[in-house]
Coordinates of C-alpha atoms and ligand atoms in Angstrom, one line a residue:
M1 CA -122.3 -45.3 42.6
I2 CA -118.5 -44.9 41.8
L3 CA -116.9 -47.0 38.9
Y4 CA -118.5 -50.3 40.5
P5 CA -121.6 -50.8 42.4
H6 CA -120.2 -51.5 46.0
L7 CA -119.0 -48.1 45.8
S8 CA -120.9 -45.3 46.6
V9 CA -121.5 -41.9 48.7
N10 CA -123.7 -41.6 51.7
E11 CA -125.6 -38.6 53.3
Q12 CA -122.3 -37.0 54.9
G13 CA -120.8 -37.0 51.4
H14 CA -118.3 -40.0 52.7
L15 CA -117.2 -42.8 50.3
T16 CA -118.5 -46.2 51.1
I17 CA -117.4 -49.7 50.2
G18 CA -120.0 -52.5 50.9
G19 CA -122.4 -50.1 52.9
L20 CA -119.5 -49.2 55.0
D21 CA -118.4 -45.5 55.5
T22 CA -114.6 -45.5 54.5
V23 CA -113.9 -42.5 57.0
E24 CA -115.3 -44.6 59.9
L25 CA -112.8 -47.5 58.7
A26 CA -110.2 -45.2 58.3
R27 CA -110.7 -44.2 62.2
E28 CA -111.0 -47.6 63.1
F29 CA -108.3 -49.4 61.5
G30 CA -105.6 -46.3 61.0
T31 CA -104.1 -45.3 57.6
P32 CA -103.0 -46.9 54.9
A33 CA -105.2 -49.6 54.9
Y34 CA -106.5 -52.1 52.4
I35 CA -110.3 -52.6 52.3
I36 CA -112.1 -55.4 50.3
D37 CA -115.2 -56.1 49.9
E38 CA -115.6 -60.1 50.0
D39 CA -118.6 -60.0 48.4
V40 CA -117.6 -58.9 45.1
I41 CA -114.7 -61.3 45.3
R42 CA -117.1 -64.2 45.7
Q43 CA -119.5 -62.9 43.2
N44 CA -116.6 -62.7 40.5
M45 CA -115.9 -66.0 41.3
R46 CA -119.6 -67.4 40.8
I47 CA -119.4 -65.7 37.5
Y48 CA -116.3 -67.7 36.3
L49 CA -117.2 -70.8 38.1
K50 CA -120.9 -70.7 36.1
A51 CA -119.6 -69.3 32.3
A52 CA -116.6 -71.9 32.7
T53 CA -118.8 -74.7 33.4
E54 CA -121.6 -73.9 31.3
N55 CA -119.6 -73.1 28.2
F56 CA -117.1 -75.1 28.6
G57 CA -118.6 -78.6 30.4
A58 CA -118.8 -79.7 33.9
G59 CA -114.8 -80.4 34.2
A60 CA -113.9 -76.8 33.8
L61 CA -112.8 -75.1 36.4
P62 CA -111.3 -71.6 37.3
L63 CA -108.2 -71.4 39.3
F64 CA -108.0 -68.1 41.7
A65 CA -104.0 -66.8 40.5
S66 CA -103.3 -66.2 44.0
K67 CA -100.2 -63.9 43.1
S68 CA -102.8 -61.2 42.6
L69 CA -104.1 -61.6 46.4
C70 CA -102.1 -63.3 48.6
F71 CA -103.0 -64.1 52.3
K72 CA -104.8 -67.0 54.4
E73 CA -108.4 -66.1 54.0
I74 CA -108.6 -65.4 50.4
Y75 CA -107.3 -69.2 50.4
K76 CA -110.6 -70.3 52.5
I77 CA -112.8 -68.3 49.9
A78 CA -111.6 -69.6 46.8
A79 CA -112.1 -73.3 48.5
E80 CA -115.8 -72.8 49.8
E81 CA -116.4 -71.0 45.9
G82 CA -115.1 -74.2 44.5
L83 CA -112.2 -73.0 42.5
G84 CA -108.8 -74.3 42.2
I85 CA -105.7 -72.1 43.1
D86 CA -102.7 -71.0 41.0
C87 CA -99.3 -70.8 43.4
V88 CA -96.0 -69.5 41.9
S89 CA -94.0 -69.9 44.5
G90 CA -93.3 -72.2 47.8
G91 CA -94.7 -69.0 50.0
E92 CA -97.7 -69.3 47.9
L93 CA -98.0 -73.1 48.1
Y94 CA -97.5 -72.8 52.3
T95 CA -99.8 -70.1 52.9
A96 CA -102.1 -71.8 51.0
R97 CA -101.7 -75.3 52.9
A98 CA -101.7 -73.3 55.8
A99 CA -105.4 -72.0 55.1
G100 CA -106.5 -75.6 54.4
F101 CA -106.5 -75.2 50.8
P102 CA -107.0 -78.8 49.1
A103 CA -103.6 -79.7 47.5
E104 CA -105.0 -81.5 44.5
K105 CA -106.8 -78.3 43.4
I106 CA -103.1 -76.5 43.5
F107 CA -101.7 -76.0 40.4
F108 CA -97.7 -74.9 40.6
H109 CA -96.4 -72.5 38.3
G110 CA -93.2 -70.3 37.8
N111 CA -90.8 -69.9 35.2
N112 CA -87.7 -71.2 37.4
K113 CA -88.6 -73.5 40.4
T114 CA -86.2 -74.1 42.7
D115 CA -85.4 -78.0 43.5
R116 CA -86.9 -77.2 47.3
D117 CA -90.2 -75.5 45.4
I118 CA -90.5 -79.1 43.5
S119 CA -89.7 -81.4 46.5
D120 CA -92.0 -79.2 48.5
A121 CA -94.8 -79.4 45.8
M122 CA -94.6 -82.9 45.7
E123 CA -94.3 -83.2 49.3
M124 CA -97.7 -81.5 49.6
G125 CA -99.4 -83.2 46.9
V126 CA -99.9 -80.8 44.8
G127 CA -102.6 -81.3 41.5
R128 CA -100.3 -80.3 38.9
I129 CA -97.0 -78.8 38.5
V130 CA -97.0 -76.6 35.5
V131 CA -93.5 -77.4 33.9
D132 CA -91.8 -74.2 32.1
N133 CA -88.8 -75.5 30.3
I134 CA -87.0 -78.7 29.4
D135 CA -84.5 -78.3 32.1
E136 CA -87.3 -78.2 34.7
L137 CA -88.9 -81.4 33.2
Y138 CA -85.9 -83.0 34.1
A139 CA -85.6 -81.9 37.3
V140 CA -89.3 -82.4 38.0
S141 CA -89.0 -86.0 36.6
D142 CA -86.2 -86.5 38.8
E143 CA -87.6 -85.6 42.2
A144 CA -90.7 -87.9 41.3
K145 CA -88.5 -90.9 40.7
A146 CA -86.6 -90.5 43.8
R147 CA -89.9 -90.2 45.6
S148 CA -91.8 -93.3 43.4
I149 CA -94.2 -91.4 42.4
T150 CA -95.8 -90.3 39.3
Q151 CA -96.1 -86.3 39.0
K152 CA -99.1 -85.2 36.9
I153 CA -97.9 -82.0 34.8
L154 CA -99.1 -79.4 32.5
L155 CA -96.5 -77.8 30.2
R156 CA -96.4 -74.2 29.8
I157 CA -96.6 -73.1 26.0
T158 CA -95.9 -69.9 24.2
P159 CA -98.9 -69.1 21.8
G160 CA -96.7 -66.3 20.4
I161 CA -99.4 -63.7 20.7
D162 CA -99.3 -59.9 21.2
P163 CA -102.5 -59.1 23.2
H164 CA -101.5 -55.2 23.2
T165 CA -101.3 -54.5 27.0
H166 CA -98.4 -52.7 28.6
K167 CA -94.7 -54.5 27.5
A168 CA -94.0 -55.9 31.0
V169 CA -97.1 -57.9 31.5
V170 CA -97.0 -59.5 28.2
T171 CA -96.1 -63.4 28.5
G172 CA -97.3 -65.4 25.8
S173 CA -94.6 -64.3 22.8
V174 CA -91.7 -66.1 21.7
D175 CA -89.1 -64.6 23.3
S176 CA -90.3 -64.6 26.4
K177 CA -88.8 -66.2 30.0
F178 CA -91.8 -68.1 30.1
G179 CA -92.5 -71.8 28.4
S180 CA -91.8 -73.1 25.1
A181 CA -92.5 -72.0 21.8
I182 CA -94.9 -73.4 19.3
E183 CA -93.3 -71.4 16.1
T184 CA -89.5 -72.3 17.5
G185 CA -90.4 -76.1 17.3
Q186 CA -89.4 -76.5 20.7
A187 CA -93.3 -76.6 22.2
M188 CA -93.4 -80.1 20.0
D189 CA -90.2 -81.2 21.7
I190 CA -90.7 -80.6 24.9
V191 CA -94.0 -82.4 24.5
K192 CA -92.4 -85.6 23.1
R193 CA -89.9 -85.6 26.2
A194 CA -92.7 -85.3 28.5
I195 CA -94.6 -88.1 27.2
A196 CA -91.0 -90.2 27.4
A197 CA -90.4 -88.7 30.9
D198 CA -89.7 -91.3 34.0
N199 CA -92.7 -90.6 37.0
I200 CA -94.3 -87.8 34.8
E201 CA -97.6 -87.8 33.6
L202 CA -98.4 -85.3 30.9
C203 CA -101.9 -84.4 31.4
G204 CA -102.4 -80.8 29.5
L205 CA -100.7 -77.8 28.1
H206 CA -100.9 -74.4 29.6
C207 CA -100.5 -71.0 28.2
H208 CA -100.9 -67.1 29.6
I209 CA -100.8 -64.6 27.3
G210 CA -100.5 -61.5 29.5
S211 CA -102.4 -59.2 31.7
Q212 CA -104.9 -56.1 31.6
I213 CA -106.3 -57.1 28.1
F214 CA -109.7 -55.8 27.6
D215 CA -109.9 -57.5 23.8
V216 CA -111.3 -60.7 23.7
Q217 CA -109.6 -61.4 20.0
P218 CA -106.2 -62.3 21.3
F219 CA -107.5 -64.7 23.9
S220 CA -109.3 -66.8 21.1
D221 CA -106.4 -66.4 19.1
A222 CA -104.7 -68.2 21.6
A223 CA -107.3 -70.9 22.5
D224 CA -107.2 -71.5 18.5
I225 CA -103.5 -71.9 18.5
M226 CA -103.5 -74.2 21.5
I227 CA -106.1 -76.5 20.4
R228 CA -104.7 -76.7 16.7
F229 CA -101.5 -77.8 18.8
I230 CA -103.4 -80.2 20.8
A231 CA -104.5 -81.9 17.8
D232 CA -101.6 -81.5 16.0
I233 CA -99.7 -84.1 19.2
K234 CA -103.1 -86.2 18.6
N235 CA -102.4 -86.6 14.5
T236 CA -98.2 -86.9 14.5
L237 CA -98.0 -88.4 18.4
G238 CA -101.0 -90.6 18.8
Y239 CA -101.1 -88.7 22.2
T240 CA -104.2 -87.3 24.2
I241 CA -103.9 -84.0 25.8
K242 CA -106.3 -83.8 27.9
E243 CA -106.1 -80.6 30.0
L244 CA -106.1 -77.1 28.2
N245 CA -105.4 -74.4 31.0
L246 CA -105.9 -71.0 28.9
G247 CA -104.4 -68.4 31.7
G248 CA -106.0 -65.4 32.9
G249 CA -105.5 -61.9 32.1
L250 CA -108.8 -60.3 30.9
G251 CA -109.0 -56.5 31.8
V252 CA -110.2 -54.7 34.7
R253 CA -111.9 -51.1 35.0
Y254 CA -109.6 -48.8 36.9
T255 CA -110.7 -45.4 35.6
E256 CA -113.8 -44.1 34.1
D257 CA -111.8 -44.1 30.6
D258 CA -111.6 -48.1 30.9
P259 CA -114.5 -50.6 29.9
Q260 CA -116.3 -52.9 31.9
I261 CA -115.8 -55.9 30.3
D262 CA -118.7 -58.7 30.9
Y263 CA -116.3 -61.8 31.9
A264 CA -119.4 -64.3 31.5
A265 CA -120.0 -63.1 27.5
A266 CA -116.0 -63.1 27.4
I267 CA -115.8 -66.9 28.4
S268 CA -118.4 -67.8 26.2
D269 CA -116.9 -66.1 23.1
I270 CA -113.7 -67.7 24.0
A271 CA -115.3 -71.1 24.5
S272 CA -117.0 -71.3 21.2
V273 CA -113.4 -71.2 19.3
V274 CA -112.6 -74.2 21.4
T275 CA -115.9 -76.2 21.0
D276 CA -116.4 -75.2 17.3
F277 CA -113.1 -76.4 16.5
C278 CA -113.2 -79.7 18.7
A279 CA -116.6 -80.6 16.6
Q280 CA -115.4 -79.7 13.3
N281 CA -112.3 -82.1 13.7
G282 CA -113.9 -84.8 15.7
I283 CA -111.7 -84.5 18.9
A284 CA -112.4 -84.8 22.6
M285 CA -113.3 -81.4 24.1
P286 CA -110.4 -80.8 26.9
E287 CA -111.0 -80.0 30.4
V288 CA -110.4 -76.1 30.3
R289 CA -109.1 -74.2 33.0
L290 CA -109.1 -70.4 33.7
E291 CA -106.9 -68.5 35.9
P292 CA -107.8 -65.1 36.6
G293 CA -106.4 -63.0 39.1
R294 CA -106.8 -59.4 38.8
S295 CA -110.5 -59.6 37.7
L296 CA -111.5 -61.8 40.5
V297 CA -110.3 -59.7 43.1
A298 CA -109.3 -55.7 41.8
A299 CA -112.2 -54.1 42.0
A300 CA -113.1 -55.2 45.3
G301 CA -110.2 -53.5 47.2
I302 CA -109.5 -50.1 48.1
T303 CA -106.8 -48.2 49.5
L304 CA -107.2 -45.7 52.2
Y305 CA -104.7 -43.2 53.1
T306 CA -104.1 -40.0 55.3
V307 CA -103.2 -36.8 53.4
G308 CA -100.3 -35.1 54.9
S309 CA -98.4 -32.1 52.9
V310 CA -100.3 -30.3 50.2
K311 CA -97.9 -28.4 48.0
E312 CA -98.4 -26.4 45.0
I313 CA -95.6 -25.5 42.5
P314 CA -96.5 -22.1 40.4
G315 CA -96.7 -23.4 36.7
F316 CA -96.1 -26.8 37.1
K317 CA -97.8 -29.2 39.3
N318 CA -99.8 -29.9 42.4
Y319 CA -98.7 -32.3 44.7
I320 CA -100.8 -34.3 47.4
S321 CA -99.1 -36.6 49.7
V322 CA -100.1 -39.3 51.8
D323 CA -99.1 -41.5 54.2
G324 CA -98.7 -44.7 52.3
G325 CA -97.0 -45.0 48.3
M326 CA -94.9 -47.6 46.4
P327 CA -94.3 -49.9 49.3
D328 CA -98.2 -50.6 49.1
N329 CA -98.6 -49.6 45.7
P330 CA -95.8 -50.2 43.3
R331 CA -97.7 -50.2 40.2
Y332 CA -97.5 -46.6 38.7
A333 CA -93.8 -47.2 39.4
L334 CA -93.5 -50.2 37.4
Y335 CA -96.2 -49.9 34.9
Q336 CA -97.4 -46.1 35.2
S337 CA -100.9 -48.0 35.9
R338 CA -103.6 -45.6 36.1
Y339 CA -106.1 -45.3 39.2
T340 CA -109.2 -43.3 40.6
A341 CA -108.4 -41.6 43.6
L342 CA -110.8 -39.4 46.0
I343 CA -110.9 -37.3 49.0
A344 CA -113.3 -40.3 50.8
N345 CA -114.6 -37.6 53.2
R346 CA -115.6 -35.2 50.4
A347 CA -116.7 -37.9 47.8
D348 CA -120.0 -35.8 46.7
M349 CA -117.9 -32.8 45.8
P350 CA -116.5 -32.5 42.3
R351 CA -113.4 -33.7 41.4
S352 CA -112.3 -30.2 40.4
Y353 CA -108.7 -30.6 41.1
R354 CA -105.4 -31.7 39.4
A355 CA -102.9 -33.1 41.3
T356 CA -100.3 -35.8 41.5
V357 CA -101.0 -38.2 44.3
A358 CA -97.2 -38.8 46.1
G359 CA -96.1 -41.5 48.4
R360 CA -93.9 -40.9 51.3
C361 CA -90.6 -42.7 50.2
C362 CA -87.6 -40.8 48.8
E363 CA -87.8 -41.6 45.8
S364 CA -89.1 -39.0 42.9
G365 CA -90.8 -42.2 41.4
D366 CA -93.0 -43.3 44.1
L367 CA -96.0 -41.7 43.0
I368 CA -99.9 -43.3 43.0
G369 CA -100.5 -41.0 40.2
E370 CA -100.1 -38.2 38.3
D371 CA -102.3 -35.5 36.9
M372 CA -105.5 -37.1 38.8
D373 CA -108.5 -35.3 38.7
I374 CA -109.5 -35.5 42.8
Q375 CA -111.3 -33.2 45.1
P376 CA -109.4 -30.2 46.4
A377 CA -107.3 -31.6 49.4
R378 CA -106.1 -30.7 52.8
R379 CA -104.0 -32.2 55.3
G380 CA -105.8 -34.9 57.9
D381 CA -108.3 -35.7 54.5
I382 CA -108.9 -39.5 53.9
L383 CA -107.6 -40.0 50.6
A384 CA -109.1 -43.6 48.7
V385 CA -107.6 -45.0 45.7
L386 CA -110.0 -47.2 43.9
V387 CA -109.1 -51.1 42.7
T388 CA -106.6 -51.6 44.3
G389 CA -107.3 -55.1 45.2
A390 CA -105.1 -56.7 42.8
Y391 CA -101.1 -56.5 43.0
N392 CA -101.0 -54.0 45.5
Y393 CA -100.9 -56.1 48.7
S394 CA -99.1 -59.2 47.3
M395 CA -96.4 -56.4 45.8
A396 CA -96.2 -54.8 48.9
S397 CA -92.5 -53.9 50.3
N398 CA -91.2 -52.3 53.3
Y399 CA -89.0 -49.9 51.5
N400 CA -88.1 -47.2 53.8
R401 CA -88.6 -49.5 56.7
I402 CA -92.4 -48.8 56.2
P403 CA -94.6 -51.4 57.7
R404 CA -96.9 -52.9 55.4
P405 CA -101.0 -52.0 55.8
P406 CA -103.6 -54.1 57.0
V407 CA -106.1 -55.8 55.0
I408 CA -109.6 -55.4 56.1
M409 CA -112.1 -57.5 54.8
V410 CA -116.1 -56.0 54.6
K411 CA -119.1 -58.4 54.3
G412 CA -122.6 -58.0 55.6
G413 CA -122.3 -54.3 56.6
K414 CA -119.2 -55.6 59.0
A415 CA -115.6 -55.1 59.1
R416 CA -112.8 -57.5 60.2
L417 CA -109.0 -57.7 60.5
A418 CA -107.6 -60.5 57.8
V419 CA -104.0 -59.0 58.0
A420 CA -103.0 -57.2 60.7
R421 CA -101.2 -53.8 60.3
E422 CA -97.4 -54.6 60.5
T423 CA -95.6 -53.3 63.5
Y424 CA -92.3 -51.9 64.1
E425 CA -91.3 -54.8 66.0
D426 CA -92.4 -57.2 63.2
L427 CA -89.7 -54.7 61.1
I428 CA -86.7 -56.0 63.2
R429 CA -88.2 -59.6 64.2
L430 CA -85.7 -61.3 62.0
D431 CA -82.5 -58.7 62.5
L432 CA -80.2 -60.7 64.3
Ligands
PLP1 C1 -100.4 -63.5 36.6 C2 -100.9 -64.8 36.4 C3 -102.2 -65.2 36.0 C4 -103.0 -64.0 36.8 O1 -103.5 -62.8 35.4 P1 -104.2 -61.8 35.8 O2 -104.2 -61.1 34.5 O3 -104.1 -61.4 37.2 O4 -105.5 -62.3 35.7 C5 -102.7 -66.6 35.4 N1 -101.8 -67.3 35.2 C6 -100.4 -67.1 35.2 C7 -99.5 -68.2 34.6 C8 -99.8 -65.9 35.8 O5 -98.4 -65.7 35.7

């Protein structure tokens, strides 16, 4: 086992995922390629569903935050596992519906939904629109009025929590582009307006404090602030908030230095804050939604590359260059995210070499990681980067006109294409 039980090394010393030899997978599908172990995603979805319903009650529902990994098949898996989903754009909505995902289990997010997004979402009949701000509240109200429907909404609230994660992934502080803050009074104001707004049914509140958070305390604190706010709304306005969406953000183990979170235990801890408060204050337990993205899909994925140039600069660094980089994994460039890398065809050897793994783009910042401990590498080796299931494929670009890699799903000892490799033809398809 390497970091996770589905990653191992076989007799030939090759890295395996879901029991399949990654060197064989690289030969069959080419590189770079994303490989996703479907069983890991399904297991994680089951852990969340079970823990959510056991701890928050039968009405609880985890929503897969599909911005973390988005293509048709992933929505089919989420539907089969009984989860709802969170979509943040018209493109995600379109993909989910193309995959046959039930509209009523879609929660539509985003801090700046366009008029077209709002209209598309209503046309599809999404379950909830999560309204970010006052401006958007009236845009949603107007569209619902024009359609003579009542749109069910949640309001995005910023509880004012500092979750001690990278500042680029903090989303629940007062000064944020997301949501309305309790602290400034704007949250109560938007609640009042939502209750009064035409063609709107205010069902619940939403918060999402950030991402890649290992400590449960910020989630418990956020849950505490939100449930008190719900009690405050009941006391001052006489209005019952029936749904509480606590967002996503639980952390994932990317390297041996990261802890492995017990997600079921974390959910149980957070739930006790909400259930205790409701019991002590005699208020009805809201229906709780959780919105995990990363913690459902990150560990399931790896990326396979072929090693090109290996360069040693005396007195400085060693560089291993691969046939991908920031177009398929921009996370180091964005957040200095740390990864585990290995030479897949010598995975049984010690990681005794220290190198910067570089991509192939014309940018010095195009790195997979600096000072990574890895096996000594040579041209033609297969290099695997682990834990790339979240925010890799979904953030991929065509920078330098590099076609996006395919997504290969592994299940029951078999591999199949879920997303084909982009071709050069695909790259010029929209060029007129
Ligand atoms: C990104 C996001 C999530 C998922 O966050 P993870 O860290 O991937 O679990 C959930 N809810 C909202 C609103 C988000 O923006």
